[in-house]
Short mmCIF file of C-alpha atoms in Angstrom, two decimals:
data_model
loop_
_atom_site.label_atom_id
_atom_site.label_comp_id
_atom_site.label_asym_id
_atom_site.label_seq_id
_atom_site.Cartn_x
_atom_site.Cartn_y
_atom_site.Cartn_z
CA ALA A 27 0.00 0.00 0.00
CA TYR A 28 1.15 3.56 -0.56
CA LEU A 29 0.40 7.19 0.18
CA ALA A 30 1.15 9.90 -2.39
CA LEU A 31 1.93 13.51 -1.49
CA LYS A 32 2.44 16.18 -4.11
CA PRO A 33 2.25 19.99 -4.43
CA ILE A 34 -1.03 21.68 -5.34
CA MET A 35 -1.04 24.22 -8.14
CA ASN A 36 -3.41 27.08 -7.50
CA GLY A 37 -4.58 28.61 -10.77
CA SER A 38 -7.20 30.75 -9.05
CA ALA A 39 -4.67 32.48 -6.78
CA ARG A 40 -3.93 35.04 -9.48
CA GLN A 41 -7.49 36.35 -9.19
CA ASP A 42 -7.55 36.62 -5.39
CA PRO A 43 -5.89 39.73 -3.91
CA LEU A 44 -5.31 37.91 -0.61
CA LEU A 45 -3.85 34.79 -2.17
CA LYS A 46 -1.25 35.84 -4.69
CA MET A 47 0.79 32.68 -4.21
CA GLU A 48 0.43 29.90 -6.75
CA TRP A 49 1.63 26.66 -5.20
CA LEU A 50 1.97 24.92 -1.89
CA MET A 51 4.24 22.04 -0.90
CA LEU A 52 4.24 20.06 2.33
CA ARG A 53 7.92 19.82 3.26
CA SER A 54 7.94 17.95 6.57
CA ILE A 55 5.75 16.69 9.39
CA TYR A 56 6.51 15.74 13.00
CA ILE A 57 4.24 13.65 15.25
CA ASP A 58 4.81 12.64 18.87
CA GLU A 59 2.48 10.68 21.18
CA PHE A 60 -0.34 10.02 18.71
CA ARG A 61 -1.53 6.45 18.11
CA HIS A 62 1.65 4.51 17.36
CA PHE A 63 3.71 7.58 16.43
CA LYS A 64 6.42 8.58 18.88
CA ASN A 65 9.06 11.18 18.01
CA PHE A 66 8.30 10.59 14.32
CA LYS A 67 9.51 12.99 11.64
CA LEU A 68 9.07 12.72 7.90
CA ASN A 69 10.98 14.99 5.54
CA MET A 70 9.52 15.34 2.05
CA LEU A 71 12.28 16.82 -0.03
CA GLY A 72 11.02 16.20 -3.56
CA PRO A 73 8.09 17.66 -5.49
CA GLN A 74 6.31 14.30 -5.07
CA SER A 75 6.53 11.85 -2.18
CA LEU A 76 5.45 8.22 -2.15
CA ILE A 77 5.11 6.55 1.25
CA CYS A 78 4.98 2.77 1.21
CA GLY A 79 4.08 0.46 4.07
CA LEU A 80 2.12 -2.55 5.20
CA ASN A 81 -1.46 -2.26 6.41
CA GLY A 82 -1.46 -0.80 9.91
CA SER A 83 1.93 0.87 9.52
CA GLY A 84 0.52 4.40 9.92
CA LYS A 85 -0.20 5.76 6.43
CA SER A 86 -3.84 6.50 7.22
CA SER A 87 -2.89 7.94 10.61
CA LEU A 88 -0.49 10.31 8.87
CA LEU A 89 -3.31 11.55 6.64
CA ASP A 90 -5.60 11.86 9.67
CA VAL A 91 -3.09 14.12 11.41
CA ILE A 92 -2.72 16.44 8.40
CA TYR A 93 -6.50 16.50 7.87
CA ARG A 94 -7.21 17.29 11.54
CA LEU A 95 -4.54 19.97 11.78
CA LYS A 96 -6.02 21.61 8.70
CA GLY A 97 -9.49 21.49 10.31
CA PHE A 98 -8.17 22.93 13.57
CA ILE A 99 -6.30 25.77 11.88
CA SER A 100 -9.31 26.51 9.66
CA GLY A 101 -11.62 26.73 12.68
CA SER A 102 -13.85 23.76 11.81
CA MET A 103 -12.46 21.51 14.59
CA GLN A 104 -11.89 21.96 18.29
CA ILE A 105 -8.86 20.57 20.10
CA ALA A 106 -10.74 17.51 21.40
CA GLU A 107 -11.32 16.44 17.78
CA VAL A 108 -7.65 16.71 16.82
CA CYS A 109 -6.36 14.13 19.29
CA GLN A 110 -9.13 12.07 20.84
CA ILE A 111 -8.91 9.75 23.80
CA GLU A 112 -8.66 6.71 21.51
CA ASP A 113 -5.64 8.32 19.84
CA ILE A 114 -3.59 8.15 23.06
CA PRO A 115 -0.67 5.76 22.49
CA ILE A 116 -1.23 2.26 23.81
CA TRP A 117 2.24 2.27 25.42
CA SER A 118 1.44 5.29 27.63
CA ASN A 119 1.80 4.43 31.31
CA ALA A 120 0.38 7.76 32.47
CA ALA A 121 -3.10 6.29 32.94
CA PHE A 122 -3.99 8.80 35.65
CA GLY A 123 -1.57 11.60 34.84
CA THR A 124 -0.89 13.94 31.91
CA LEU A 125 0.47 13.41 28.43
CA LEU A 126 1.72 15.87 25.81
CA SER A 127 0.99 15.18 22.13
CA GLN A 128 2.98 17.31 19.68
CA PHE A 129 2.57 18.04 15.98
CA GLU A 130 4.51 20.18 13.55
CA PHE A 131 4.46 20.63 9.80
CA SER A 132 6.34 22.84 7.37
CA LEU A 133 4.80 24.31 4.24
CA GLU A 134 6.52 25.99 1.35
CA VAL A 135 4.33 28.57 -0.38
CA GLU A 136 6.35 29.99 -3.26
CA GLU A 137 9.24 31.85 -1.53
CA LEU A 138 7.65 31.66 1.93
CA LYS A 139 8.41 28.81 4.33
CA TYR A 140 5.92 28.40 7.18
CA THR A 141 6.24 26.12 10.19
CA TYR A 142 3.19 25.39 12.33
CA PHE A 143 3.48 23.75 15.77
CA LEU A 144 0.78 22.44 18.10
CA ALA A 145 1.14 20.83 21.54
CA ILE A 146 -1.90 19.24 23.20
CA LYS A 147 -1.91 18.49 26.92
CA HIS A 148 -4.08 15.57 27.97
CA ASN A 149 -5.46 15.06 31.47
CA LEU A 150 -5.91 11.31 31.34
CA ARG A 151 -7.72 11.17 34.66
CA ASP A 152 -10.83 12.93 33.32
CA GLY A 153 -10.25 12.47 29.56
CA LEU A 154 -9.95 16.20 28.83
CA CYS A 155 -7.38 18.05 26.76
CA ARG A 156 -6.33 21.61 25.98
CA VAL A 157 -4.00 23.59 23.75
CA GLU A 158 -0.69 23.87 25.58
CA ASN A 159 1.24 25.65 22.83
CA GLU A 160 0.50 26.82 19.28
CA LYS A 161 3.00 28.61 17.08
CA LEU A 162 3.38 29.86 13.50
CA SER A 163 6.72 31.01 12.13
CA ASN A 164 8.14 32.07 8.80
CA GLY A 165 11.77 31.03 8.86
CA THR A 166 13.20 32.44 12.08
CA ASP A 167 10.43 35.04 12.38
CA ILE A 168 7.75 34.01 14.91
CA ILE A 169 4.49 35.43 13.57
CA PHE A 170 2.27 34.06 16.32
CA GLU A 171 2.56 32.06 19.53
CA SER A 172 0.07 30.94 22.16
CA ASN A 173 1.36 29.40 25.39
CA GLN A 174 -0.86 28.15 28.23
CA GLY A 175 -3.80 30.35 27.30
CA ILE A 176 -1.93 33.56 26.47
CA ALA A 177 -1.42 34.51 22.81
CA ASN A 178 1.30 36.78 21.47
CA VAL A 179 1.06 38.46 18.05
CA ARG A 180 3.95 40.81 17.34
CA ASP A 181 4.35 41.54 21.10
CA VAL A 182 0.62 42.14 21.59
CA LYS A 183 -0.63 39.68 24.24
CA PHE A 184 -4.19 38.58 25.01
CA PRO A 185 -5.99 35.62 26.66
CA VAL A 186 -7.47 32.91 24.43
CA ASP A 187 -9.78 29.92 24.59
CA TRP A 188 -7.80 26.74 25.31
CA SER A 189 -10.17 24.56 23.25
CA VAL A 190 -9.83 26.20 19.82
CA SER A 191 -7.09 27.52 17.56
CA ALA A 192 -5.94 30.89 18.85
CA LEU A 193 -4.14 31.30 15.53
CA ASN A 194 -7.50 31.24 13.76
CA LEU A 195 -8.89 33.86 16.15
CA ALA A 196 -5.83 36.08 15.64
CA SER A 197 -6.32 35.98 11.87
CA ARG A 198 -9.12 38.51 12.23
CA GLN A 199 -6.57 41.13 13.26
CA ASN A 200 -3.47 40.08 11.30
CA GLN A 201 -3.34 39.81 7.51
CA ASP A 202 -0.21 37.59 7.47
CA ILE A 203 -1.98 35.01 9.64
CA ALA A 204 -5.20 35.36 7.63
CA MET A 205 -3.29 34.70 4.41
CA PHE A 206 -1.68 31.56 5.83
CA ILE A 207 -4.99 30.19 7.13
CA GLU A 208 -6.89 30.89 3.93
CA PHE A 209 -4.22 29.21 1.87
CA VAL A 210 -4.20 26.13 4.12
CA LYS A 211 -7.99 26.03 4.10
CA ASN A 212 -8.35 26.30 0.33
CA ASN A 213 -5.20 24.63 -1.00
CA LEU A 214 -4.05 21.96 1.44
CA VAL A 215 -6.23 19.16 0.07
CA VAL A 216 -6.13 15.97 2.15
CA VAL A 217 -8.00 12.95 0.79
CA SER A 218 -8.10 9.22 1.28
CA LEU A 219 -10.65 8.60 -1.41
CA ASN A 220 -13.24 5.86 -0.99
CA PRO A 221 -15.26 5.70 -4.25
CA SER A 222 -18.02 3.60 -2.66
CA ALA A 223 -18.63 6.37 -0.10
CA MET A 224 -19.05 9.14 -2.67
CA ASN A 225 -22.55 10.58 -2.61
CA SER A 226 -23.92 11.71 -5.97
CA PHE A 227 -26.59 13.89 -4.31
CA HIS A 228 -26.14 17.15 -2.42
CA LEU A 229 -28.35 19.97 -1.16
CA THR A 230 -25.81 22.78 -0.98
CA PRO A 231 -22.24 23.21 -2.26
CA GLU A 232 -19.41 22.59 0.23
CA SER A 233 -16.00 24.26 0.06
CA ALA A 234 -14.06 21.49 1.84
CA LEU A 235 -13.65 17.94 0.56
CA GLN A 236 -14.16 15.27 3.22
CA LEU A 237 -11.28 12.90 3.90
CA ASP A 238 -13.03 9.93 2.23
CA GLY A 239 -14.46 12.04 -0.62
CA SER A 240 -18.04 11.27 0.47
CA ASN A 241 -19.18 14.85 -0.27
CA PHE A 242 -17.50 14.92 -3.66
CA SER A 243 -20.55 16.15 -5.58
CA ALA A 244 -21.10 19.04 -3.13
CA TRP A 245 -17.41 19.94 -3.28
CA TYR A 246 -17.45 19.73 -7.07
CA ALA A 247 -20.49 22.03 -7.24
CA ASP A 248 -18.66 24.61 -5.15
CA LYS A 249 -15.42 24.44 -7.14
CA ILE A 250 -16.99 24.43 -10.60
CA ASN A 251 -18.55 27.80 -9.79
CA PHE A 252 -15.24 29.14 -8.43
CA ASP A 253 -12.57 27.94 -10.83
CA ILE A 254 -13.28 25.44 -13.60
CA THR A 255 -9.56 25.26 -14.51
CA SER A 256 -8.62 23.92 -11.08
CA VAL A 257 -11.46 21.40 -11.19
CA ALA A 258 -10.24 20.07 -14.54
CA SER A 259 -6.73 19.73 -13.07
CA ALA A 260 -8.07 17.87 -10.03
CA PHE A 261 -10.08 15.50 -12.23
CA ALA A 262 -6.95 14.68 -14.21
CA GLU A 263 -5.18 13.79 -10.96
CA PHE A 264 -8.08 11.63 -9.72
CA LYS A 265 -7.91 9.58 -12.94
CA ASN A 266 -4.33 8.66 -12.03
CA PHE A 267 -5.34 7.24 -8.65
CA ILE A 268 -8.92 5.96 -9.00
CA PRO A 269 -9.51 3.14 -11.51
CA GLY A 270 -12.51 3.91 -13.71
CA PHE A 271 -12.81 7.55 -12.63
CA ILE A 272 -14.26 9.68 -15.48
#
């Protein structure tokens, strides 16, 4: 079995004043204390990455992490949905203590290189969790950081909700953060397509494609109205991975 990762070309970016960048590449990802990942780092140095492994080796878990981090950054997921109680590593001996799960990924967006970091503190006694640390940097420049409920944006500090992405909240006041979030939301496409789950009926268009592709028709309806060129490009890619896709 394999997992393919490749950069997304964004033809519509030229028409959006906020998103003037044209391509995004996932460069690396770090996972610690999530399912069977411990101190795991994957560097993706080429324009395309192919990850091979036996069933149960973690390919789907890797996609789950990227998908959940995208949802958290975009504001559609709370922290309890990013790392759930069943995602706690089976080797953890801290049955009645605390555990820290950590995630980091690096994105290259044209000449910009972003690194996003998230640390989740679990209280295993009551099954609750909170954001311990969240940070966004561009090279050595720290754009945003939230630590134990206090956020810092360019030396402006304020309290934040521990259950949601403070980065997403800060995007309302900072255009650099808003640009990063919008690009992740619209251009970091994470799918583990299951053709049998695809629903041919939808009531309203949806801007985000579900991990299994079950809302494909709703996503297609949204994208065909936004940028038909990008849809045609996506269809060409799907034909390479889904037998019989037309």
